[in-house]
Amino acid sequence: MNRTELVEALSVRASVNKKDADAVLSAFAQIAGEVVQQGTEKLMIPGFLTLERTHRAARTARNPQTGEPIQIPAGYSIKATVGSKLKDAVK
């Protein structure tokens, strides 16, 4: 499902027009990005999804073409944990 299809499904399920559904989806994406960027708290939707920022330590890897070791600097990543209701929907 792409963004257009998601907006369509949201507008039908919530009984709102597509413009409003798209605005809500955009606002959610912005808020999620801000929360993860700050890194001070998790974004939790109980039973569905949890997003949090994690720190990745610096490490040494190998260039797959040459086999030479390369240094990868420390940085941040996003950890997404699926909630129980979403897990049950997949079964």
Tab-separated table of N, CA and C in Angstrom, residues 4-22:
chain	number	residue	atom	x	y	z
A	4	THR	N	-0.898	7.184	-1.331
A	4	THR	CA	-2.199	7.526	-1.921
A	4	THR	C	-3.270	6.536	-1.497
A	5	GLU	N	-2.935	5.263	-1.533
A	5	GLU	CA	-3.887	4.236	-1.113
A	5	GLU	C	-4.189	4.332	0.377
A	6	LEU	N	-3.175	4.652	1.182
A	6	LEU	CA	-3.386	4.812	2.622
A	6	LEU	C	-4.297	6.000	2.915
A	7	VAL	N	-4.083	7.111	2.242
A	7	VAL	CA	-4.946	8.284	2.420
A	7	VAL	C	-6.379	7.948	2.033
A	8	GLU	N	-6.551	7.225	0.953
A	8	GLU	CA	-7.890	6.808	0.516
A	8	GLU	C	-8.558	5.939	1.580
A	9	ALA	N	-7.833	4.955	2.105
A	9	ALA	CA	-8.394	4.064	3.123
A	9	ALA	C	-8.724	4.829	4.406
A	10	LEU	N	-7.846	5.749	4.802
A	10	LEU	CA	-8.112	6.559	5.992
A	10	LEU	C	-9.355	7.419	5.808
A	11	SER	N	-9.510	8.014	4.640
A	11	SER	CA	-10.660	8.882	4.404
A	11	SER	C	-11.964	8.092	4.440
A	12	VAL	N	-11.942	6.872	3.921
A	12	VAL	CA	-13.148	6.032	3.938
A	12	VAL	C	-13.470	5.574	5.360
A	13	ARG	N	-12.455	5.063	6.088
A	13	ARG	CA	-12.691	4.544	7.439
A	13	ARG	C	-13.078	5.627	8.430
A	14	ALA	N	-12.481	6.820	8.302
A	14	ALA	CA	-12.753	7.903	9.251
A	14	ALA	C	-13.887	8.809	8.788
A	15	SER	N	-14.431	8.544	7.629
A	15	SER	CA	-15.519	9.364	7.055
A	15	SER	C	-15.133	10.839	6.960
A	16	VAL	N	-13.933	11.075	6.429
A	16	VAL	CA	-13.459	12.435	6.177
A	16	VAL	C	-13.003	12.517	4.723
A	17	ASN	N	-12.797	13.741	4.238
A	17	ASN	CA	-12.337	13.850	2.860
A	17	ASN	C	-10.845	13.534	2.769
A	18	LYS	N	-10.378	13.310	1.557
A	18	LYS	CA	-8.985	12.906	1.344
A	18	LYS	C	-8.005	13.991	1.801
A	19	LYS	N	-8.369	15.243	1.629
A	19	LYS	CA	-7.488	16.339	2.029
A	19	LYS	C	-7.239	16.307	3.529
A	20	ASP	N	-8.287	16.082	4.322
A	20	ASP	CA	-8.138	16.015	5.776
A	20	ASP	C	-7.338	14.779	6.195
A	21	ALA	N	-7.593	13.649	5.552
A	21	ALA	CA	-6.857	12.423	5.863
A	21	ALA	C	-5.378	12.594	5.548
A	22	ASP	N	-5.074	13.249	4.434
A	22	ASP	CA	-3.685	13.495	4.066
A	22	ASP	C	-3.023	14.441	5.060
